[in-house]
Amino acid sequence: MKSFLHVQDIGDLGRALAEAREVKASPFAWQHLGHNKTIILVFFNSSLRTRLSSQKAALNLGMNPIVLNVNGDSWKLETELGVVMDGDKSEHLREAIPVIGSYCDIIGVRSFAQFVDREAEYAETIINQFVEYSGKPVISLESATVHPCQAFADLITIDEYKTKSRPKVVLTWAPHPRALPQAVPNSFAEWMNAADVDFVITCPHGYELAPQFAGNARVEYDQMKAFEGADFIYAKNWSSYSDYGKILSMDMNWTVGARQMAVTDNAYFMHCLPVRRNMIVTDEVIDSPRSIVIPEAANRVVSAQVVMKRMLESL
Ligand code: AN0
Ligand code: CP
């Protein structure tokens, strides 16, 4: 695997889930693969789960992880080509990427959307420069439009908890005070569309995801209707794709609470975290026995480990 951004990069989902179960049952069985191998994790943005789970996955595989916090530890990096570098950025990605590549065997990159240029961000220009100029396999740790390690962990979690062969999975928008990227819902939609689930997206008008991610998923603008009979509720805020990066609603009726959960089929509640309580979800729902946000986060080690294992096997 040369890069991990999209669901197609992992190949057959049944096989990937079987491998996830093996990795989870025997996390240290592939320590030889990572012997004398190094992964560099480059963070342009904050993280708790991705940073720790990626390092843990690398350690489980016997690999040495190195974390670089751009904007904190390193020179500020220029990402635009052709600019006169007379500002606060001391180094360009064109040099930084091959240098990073020369120190490691795999690279992970976190680089959020900044809502400046939709076309450039949806072309994934930053992470694609890593793919092009590093010569090493590259993992998206949430790039401008996707968060595949999260979506894979979400699929693993749904596979573990489902009690029906084809569960109903609902992705619901929920309010948030700051403009957030579309990466998490984009990837979740992409992966659910590829999985054997009955997938519904519910959001206010104007929050429709980009067509390449929404695919043929059913879109329901009435949240209560969408929740009827659901087996999994996946909450997330995102900003508008059509009115790029804008907050169009702060309607607290969309906050997931007991009222909406009551019309589901005793659904499990999921969220990628970090979550703002009583904005996205009420305390009552996230603290209920049907909330699986912690095992979901724990599965981030498993998804990252399967991806790194595949990359090490193909070095
Ligand atoms: C980020 C986002 O919504 O993309 C990261 C989620 C994994 N969330 C925040 O910035 C709060
Ligand atoms: N879910 C997730 O990616 O969390 P972090 O932003 O803390 O890494």
Tab-separated table of C-alpha atoms and ligand atoms in Angstrom:
chain	number	residue	atom	x	y	z
A	1	MET	CA	0.000	0.000	0.000
A	2	LYS	CA	1.671	3.262	-1.157
A	3	SER	CA	-0.802	5.626	0.484
A	4	PHE	CA	-3.848	5.416	2.742
A	5	LEU	CA	-6.481	8.043	2.086
A	6	HIS	CA	-9.503	6.252	0.660
A	7	VAL	CA	-11.503	3.098	1.325
A	8	GLN	CA	-10.226	1.580	-1.951
A	9	ASP	CA	-6.663	1.731	-0.584
A	10	ILE	CA	-7.466	-1.019	1.944
A	11	GLY	CA	-8.995	-3.333	-0.676
A	12	ASP	CA	-11.614	-5.903	0.278
A	13	LEU	CA	-13.393	-4.792	3.478
A	14	GLY	CA	-14.186	-8.331	4.632
A	15	ARG	CA	-10.483	-9.179	4.496
A	16	ALA	CA	-9.525	-5.931	6.223
A	17	LEU	CA	-11.997	-6.631	9.055
A	18	ALA	CA	-10.694	-10.200	9.446
A	19	GLU	CA	-7.153	-8.810	9.656
A	20	ALA	CA	-8.317	-6.236	12.231
A	21	ARG	CA	-9.681	-9.058	14.399
A	22	GLU	CA	-6.338	-10.927	14.142
A	23	VAL	CA	-4.338	-7.810	15.013
A	24	LYS	CA	-6.624	-7.042	17.953
A	25	ALA	CA	-6.337	-10.622	19.282
A	26	SER	CA	-2.513	-10.751	18.892
A	27	PRO	CA	-1.193	-7.193	18.786
A	28	PHE	CA	2.477	-8.203	19.173
A	29	ALA	CA	2.526	-11.076	16.663
A	30	TRP	CA	4.071	-8.934	13.884
A	31	GLN	CA	6.882	-7.282	15.888
A	32	HIS	CA	9.474	-8.612	13.397
A	33	LEU	CA	7.928	-6.544	10.587
A	34	GLY	CA	8.880	-3.234	12.179
A	35	HIS	CA	12.387	-4.208	13.322
A	36	ASN	CA	14.756	-1.334	12.439
A	37	LYS	CA	11.914	0.514	10.706
A	38	THR	CA	10.886	4.089	11.495
A	39	ILE	CA	7.630	5.975	11.058
A	40	ILE	CA	7.554	9.778	11.219
A	41	LEU	CA	4.224	11.318	12.233
A	42	VAL	CA	3.922	14.926	11.080
A	43	PHE	CA	1.288	17.031	12.852
A	44	PHE	CA	0.256	20.435	11.522
A	45	ASN	CA	-2.721	20.367	13.972
A	46	SER	CA	-3.631	19.234	17.485
A	47	SER	CA	-4.428	15.629	18.325
A	48	LEU	CA	-4.898	13.286	21.252
A	49	ARG	CA	-6.123	9.985	19.782
A	50	THR	CA	-4.355	10.018	16.434
A	51	ARG	CA	-1.013	10.947	17.942
A	52	LEU	CA	-1.146	8.307	20.694
A	53	SER	CA	-2.854	5.482	18.786
A	54	SER	CA	-0.469	5.837	15.825
A	55	GLN	CA	2.546	5.645	18.125
A	56	LYS	CA	1.056	2.674	19.979
A	57	ALA	CA	0.290	0.869	16.695
A	58	ALA	CA	3.880	1.457	15.509
A	59	LEU	CA	5.296	0.179	18.826
A	60	ASN	CA	3.078	-2.926	18.665
A	61	LEU	CA	4.648	-3.662	15.259
A	62	GLY	CA	8.182	-3.217	16.616
A	63	MET	CA	8.613	0.068	14.734
A	64	ASN	CA	10.203	3.275	16.034
A	65	PRO	CA	7.808	6.228	15.916
A	66	ILE	CA	9.029	9.828	15.753
A	67	VAL	CA	6.549	12.702	16.107
A	68	LEU	CA	7.105	16.114	14.548
A	69	ASN	CA	4.861	18.968	15.627
A	70	VAL	CA	5.036	21.498	12.826
A	71	ASN	CA	4.332	25.010	14.206
A	72	GLY	CA	5.659	23.846	17.564
A	73	ASP	CA	9.002	22.046	17.264
A	74	SER	CA	10.063	22.593	13.663
A	75	TRP	CA	10.465	25.494	11.280
A	76	LYS	CA	7.134	26.824	10.054
A	77	LEU	CA	6.585	25.231	6.655
A	78	GLU	CA	5.424	26.968	3.483
A	79	THR	CA	2.947	24.806	1.562
A	80	GLU	CA	2.186	27.027	-1.461
A	81	LEU	CA	4.343	26.723	-4.568
A	82	GLY	CA	5.773	29.793	-6.309
A	83	VAL	CA	5.505	32.220	-3.387
A	84	VAL	CA	8.177	34.701	-2.280
A	85	MET	CA	9.009	33.398	1.176
A	86	ASP	CA	9.315	36.747	2.941
A	87	GLY	CA	6.822	35.925	5.723
A	88	ASP	CA	7.056	33.810	8.878
A	89	LYS	CA	7.630	30.467	7.072
A	90	SER	CA	11.331	29.514	7.119
A	91	GLU	CA	11.234	26.309	5.056
A	92	HIS	CA	9.259	24.930	2.099
A	93	LEU	CA	7.570	21.532	1.944
A	94	ARG	CA	9.596	20.821	-1.243
A	95	GLU	CA	12.734	20.474	0.899
A	96	ALA	CA	11.136	19.357	4.174
A	97	ILE	CA	9.291	16.372	2.643
A	98	PRO	CA	12.289	14.635	0.995
A	99	VAL	CA	14.342	15.306	4.135
A	100	ILE	CA	11.665	13.682	6.316
A	101	GLY	CA	11.437	10.837	3.791
A	102	SER	CA	15.182	10.221	4.067
A	103	TYR	CA	14.846	9.576	7.810
A	104	CYS	CA	12.037	7.015	7.780
A	105	ASP	CA	10.181	4.166	6.074
A	106	ILE	CA	6.561	5.366	6.495
A	107	ILE	CA	5.109	8.872	6.957
A	108	GLY	CA	1.837	9.901	8.617
A	109	VAL	CA	0.486	13.418	8.071
A	110	ARG	CA	-2.190	15.437	9.869
A	111	SER	CA	-3.064	18.599	7.964
A	112	PHE	CA	-6.610	19.944	8.371
A	113	ALA	CA	-8.654	21.905	5.866
A	114	GLN	CA	-8.279	25.631	6.386
A	115	PHE	CA	-11.294	26.705	4.294
A	116	VAL	CA	-9.253	29.025	2.074
A	117	ASP	CA	-9.471	27.336	-1.311
A	118	ARG	CA	-12.014	24.519	-1.702
A	119	GLU	CA	-10.635	23.328	-5.023
A	120	ALA	CA	-7.063	23.012	-3.719
A	121	GLU	CA	-8.200	21.407	-0.458
A	122	TYR	CA	-10.439	18.881	-2.252
A	123	ALA	CA	-7.436	18.070	-4.480
A	124	GLU	CA	-5.530	17.217	-1.235
A	125	THR	CA	-2.562	19.289	-2.421
A	126	ILE	CA	-0.605	19.066	0.849
A	127	ILE	CA	-0.728	15.321	1.508
A	128	ASN	CA	-0.286	14.621	-2.196
A	129	GLN	CA	3.003	16.527	-2.071
A	130	PHE	CA	4.083	14.115	0.684
A	131	VAL	CA	3.133	11.181	-1.556
A	132	GLU	CA	4.943	12.680	-4.539
A	133	TYR	CA	8.137	14.000	-2.932
A	134	SER	CA	8.862	11.604	-0.034
A	135	GLY	CA	9.228	8.333	-1.932
A	136	LYS	CA	7.657	6.641	1.111
A	137	PRO	CA	4.173	5.238	1.893
A	138	VAL	CA	1.976	7.993	3.361
A	139	ILE	CA	-0.930	7.676	5.808
A	140	SER	CA	-3.533	10.422	6.152
A	141	LEU	CA	-3.958	11.164	9.860
A	142	GLU	CA	-6.777	13.542	8.823
A	143	SER	CA	-5.901	15.565	5.809
A	144	ALA	CA	-7.996	18.244	4.107
A	145	THR	CA	-10.879	15.989	3.050
A	146	VAL	CA	-10.464	12.562	4.684
A	147	HIS	CA	-9.781	10.807	8.000
A	148	PRO	CA	-9.449	7.164	6.914
A	149	CYS	CA	-7.869	5.788	10.138
A	150	GLN	CA	-10.974	7.057	11.968
A	151	ALA	CA	-13.446	5.636	9.439
A	152	PHE	CA	-11.711	2.245	9.462
A	153	ALA	CA	-11.830	2.192	13.289
A	154	ASP	CA	-15.530	3.124	13.087
A	155	LEU	CA	-16.203	0.245	10.695
A	156	ILE	CA	-14.310	-2.170	12.983
A	157	THR	CA	-16.440	-0.947	15.919
A	158	ILE	CA	-19.730	-1.342	14.023
A	159	ASP	CA	-18.651	-4.824	12.934
A	160	GLU	CA	-17.975	-5.745	16.591
A	161	TYR	CA	-21.222	-4.381	18.026
A	162	LYS	CA	-23.754	-5.145	15.290
A	163	THR	CA	-26.464	-7.700	16.030
A	164	LYS	CA	-28.044	-7.622	12.545
A	165	SER	CA	-26.300	-8.670	9.335
A	166	ARG	CA	-27.157	-5.298	7.749
A	167	PRO	CA	-27.549	-2.685	10.501
A	168	LYS	CA	-29.025	0.766	9.951
A	169	VAL	CA	-26.286	3.381	10.450
A	170	VAL	CA	-27.176	7.086	10.676
A	171	LEU	CA	-24.651	9.891	10.314
A	172	THR	CA	-26.136	12.983	11.941
A	173	TRP	CA	-24.885	16.561	11.824
A	174	ALA	CA	-24.955	18.299	15.233
A	175	PRO	CA	-24.221	21.900	16.266
A	176	HIS	CA	-20.778	23.220	17.231
A	177	PRO	CA	-19.498	26.769	17.897
A	178	ARG	CA	-16.521	26.585	15.506
A	179	ALA	CA	-16.246	25.705	11.823
A	180	LEU	CA	-14.993	22.108	11.560
A	181	PRO	CA	-13.676	20.198	8.532
A	182	GLN	CA	-15.739	17.745	6.484
A	183	ALA	CA	-12.984	15.096	6.682
A	184	VAL	CA	-14.582	12.876	9.349
A	185	PRO	CA	-18.084	12.755	7.786
A	186	ASN	CA	-16.589	12.456	4.271
A	187	SER	CA	-14.591	9.368	5.220
A	188	PHE	CA	-17.373	7.902	7.333
A	189	ALA	CA	-19.755	8.231	4.364
A	190	GLU	CA	-17.207	6.808	1.937
A	191	TRP	CA	-16.581	3.769	4.167
A	192	MET	CA	-20.253	3.173	5.046
A	193	ASN	CA	-21.197	3.356	1.365
A	194	ALA	CA	-18.653	0.613	0.718
A	195	ALA	CA	-19.749	-1.509	3.719
A	196	ASP	CA	-22.774	-3.785	4.012
A	197	VAL	CA	-24.970	-1.383	6.025
A	198	ASP	CA	-28.179	0.595	5.475
A	199	PHE	CA	-26.649	4.089	5.515
A	200	VAL	CA	-28.538	7.366	6.028
A	201	ILE	CA	-27.149	10.898	6.368
A	202	THR	CA	-29.217	13.511	8.216
A	203	CYS	CA	-28.289	17.204	8.267
A	204	PRO	CA	-29.863	20.635	7.852
A	205	HIS	CA	-30.183	22.009	4.303
A	206	GLY	CA	-26.845	23.408	3.102
A	207	TYR	CA	-24.773	20.761	4.915
A	208	GLU	CA	-24.821	18.164	2.105
A	209	LEU	CA	-21.425	16.459	1.741
A	210	ALA	CA	-19.446	16.588	-1.502
A	211	PRO	CA	-21.005	14.173	-4.056
A	212	GLN	CA	-17.870	12.017	-4.303
A	213	PHE	CA	-18.239	11.177	-0.593
A	214	ALA	CA	-22.045	11.191	-0.183
A	215	GLY	CA	-22.335	8.773	-3.101
A	216	ASN	CA	-25.767	7.177	-3.247
A	217	ALA	CA	-26.402	7.464	0.508
A	218	ARG	CA	-29.961	8.399	1.473
A	219	VAL	CA	-30.145	11.999	2.737
A	220	GLU	CA	-32.973	12.782	5.179
A	221	TYR	CA	-33.461	16.372	6.377
A	222	ASP	CA	-35.820	15.340	9.215
A	223	GLN	CA	-33.506	14.077	11.946
A	224	MET	CA	-36.253	12.270	13.905
A	225	LYS	CA	-37.343	10.428	10.773
A	226	ALA	CA	-33.750	9.450	9.992
A	227	PHE	CA	-33.265	8.029	13.501
A	228	GLU	CA	-36.297	5.686	13.301
A	229	GLY	CA	-35.181	2.072	13.771
A	230	ALA	CA	-31.459	2.974	13.673
A	231	ASP	CA	-28.873	0.577	15.139
A	232	PHE	CA	-25.972	3.046	15.209
A	233	ILE	CA	-26.068	6.835	15.572
A	234	TYR	CA	-22.844	8.521	14.456
A	235	ALA	CA	-22.843	12.209	15.438
A	236	LYS	CA	-20.459	14.832	14.078
A	237	ASN	CA	-20.384	18.501	13.327
A	238	TRP	CA	-19.054	19.741	10.017
A	239	SER	CA	-19.095	23.064	8.227
A	240	SER	CA	-20.806	23.586	4.880
A	241	TYR	CA	-19.240	22.165	1.712
A	242	SER	CA	-21.356	24.240	-0.695
A	243	ASP	CA	-20.875	27.486	1.255
A	244	TYR	CA	-17.346	26.327	1.953
A	245	GLY	CA	-16.292	26.343	5.588
A	246	LYS	CA	-19.296	28.354	6.776
A	247	ILE	CA	-21.483	27.710	9.836
A	248	LEU	CA	-25.072	27.828	8.549
A	249	SER	CA	-26.876	26.591	11.667
A	250	MET	CA	-26.450	26.429	15.425
A	251	ASP	CA	-29.854	24.774	15.898
A	252	MET	CA	-29.651	23.000	19.265
A	253	ASN	CA	-32.620	20.822	18.304
A	254	TRP	CA	-30.004	18.761	16.434
A	255	THR	CA	-28.037	18.002	19.653
A	256	VAL	CA	-28.394	14.231	20.084
A	257	GLY	CA	-30.426	13.542	23.202
A	258	ALA	CA	-32.773	10.990	24.736
A	259	ARG	CA	-35.670	12.361	22.629
A	260	GLN	CA	-34.005	11.259	19.365
A	261	MET	CA	-32.437	8.060	20.749
A	262	ALA	CA	-35.936	6.932	21.868
A	263	VAL	CA	-37.085	6.369	18.263
A	264	THR	CA	-34.042	4.218	17.364
A	265	ASP	CA	-33.836	0.447	17.784
A	266	ASN	CA	-31.897	0.933	21.039
A	267	ALA	CA	-29.036	2.308	18.948
A	268	TYR	CA	-25.430	2.578	19.969
A	269	PHE	CA	-24.069	6.137	20.081
A	270	MET	CA	-20.767	6.872	18.319
A	271	HIS	CA	-18.532	9.934	17.906
A	272	CYS	CA	-14.885	10.176	16.795
A	273	LEU	CA	-13.989	12.508	19.731
A	274	PRO	CA	-13.076	15.125	20.798
A	275	VAL	CA	-16.718	15.935	21.506
A	276	ARG	CA	-18.352	18.991	23.051
A	277	ARG	CA	-20.890	17.762	25.578
A	278	ASN	CA	-24.351	19.290	25.436
A	279	MET	CA	-23.580	20.751	21.997
A	280	ILE	CA	-23.155	17.566	19.921
A	281	VAL	CA	-24.647	15.132	22.451
A	282	THR	CA	-26.253	15.377	25.874
A	283	ASP	CA	-24.469	14.072	28.982
A	284	GLU	CA	-27.329	11.586	29.356
A	285	VAL	CA	-26.665	9.941	25.970
A	286	ILE	CA	-22.854	9.955	26.012
A	287	ASP	CA	-22.832	8.615	29.592
A	288	SER	CA	-25.430	5.924	28.826
A	289	PRO	CA	-24.563	2.229	28.456
A	290	ARG	CA	-25.342	2.519	24.718
A	291	SER	CA	-22.467	4.973	24.192
A	292	ILE	CA	-19.470	3.192	22.624
A	293	VAL	CA	-17.202	6.209	22.114
A	294	ILE	CA	-14.403	4.745	24.267
A	295	PRO	CA	-14.155	1.326	22.547
A	296	GLU	CA	-14.449	3.225	19.257
A	297	ALA	CA	-11.408	5.327	20.192
A	298	ALA	CA	-9.567	2.201	21.390
A	299	ASN	CA	-10.029	0.700	17.921
A	300	ARG	CA	-7.918	3.524	16.490
A	301	VAL	CA	-4.865	1.457	17.489
A	302	VAL	CA	-6.255	-1.513	15.552
A	303	SER	CA	-7.049	0.399	12.360
A	304	ALA	CA	-3.667	2.153	12.381
A	305	GLN	CA	-1.892	-1.128	13.024
A	306	VAL	CA	-3.561	-2.917	10.098
A	307	VAL	CA	-2.587	-0.049	7.778
A	308	MET	CA	1.022	0.098	9.014
A	309	LYS	CA	1.289	-3.706	8.882
A	310	ARG	CA	0.180	-3.715	5.237
A	311	MET	CA	2.683	-0.966	4.425
A	312	LEU	CA	5.545	-2.782	6.174
A	313	GLU	CA	4.650	-5.978	4.311
A	314	SER	CA	4.882	-4.155	0.975
A	315	LEU	CA	8.147	-2.263	1.628
B	1	AN0	C1	-11.493	17.905	14.218
B	1	AN0	C2	-12.479	17.776	13.066
B	1	AN0	O1	-13.665	17.957	13.268
B	1	AN0	O2	-12.056	17.453	11.941
B	1	AN0	C3	-10.827	16.582	14.500
B	1	AN0	C4	-11.712	15.413	14.702
B	1	AN0	C5	-11.000	14.126	14.754
B	1	AN0	N1	-12.210	18.315	15.414
B	1	AN0	C6	-11.987	19.473	16.010
B	1	AN0	O3	-11.217	20.283	15.545
B	1	AN0	C7	-12.739	19.751	17.268
B	2	CP	N1	-10.615	11.235	16.541
B	2	CP	C1	-9.420	11.860	16.427
B	2	CP	O1	-8.774	11.836	15.373
B	2	CP	O2	-8.988	12.484	17.558
B	2	CP	P1	-7.706	13.422	17.705
B	2	CP	O3	-8.010	14.703	16.932
B	2	CP	O4	-7.556	13.641	19.160
B	2	CP	O5	-6.525	12.732	17.099
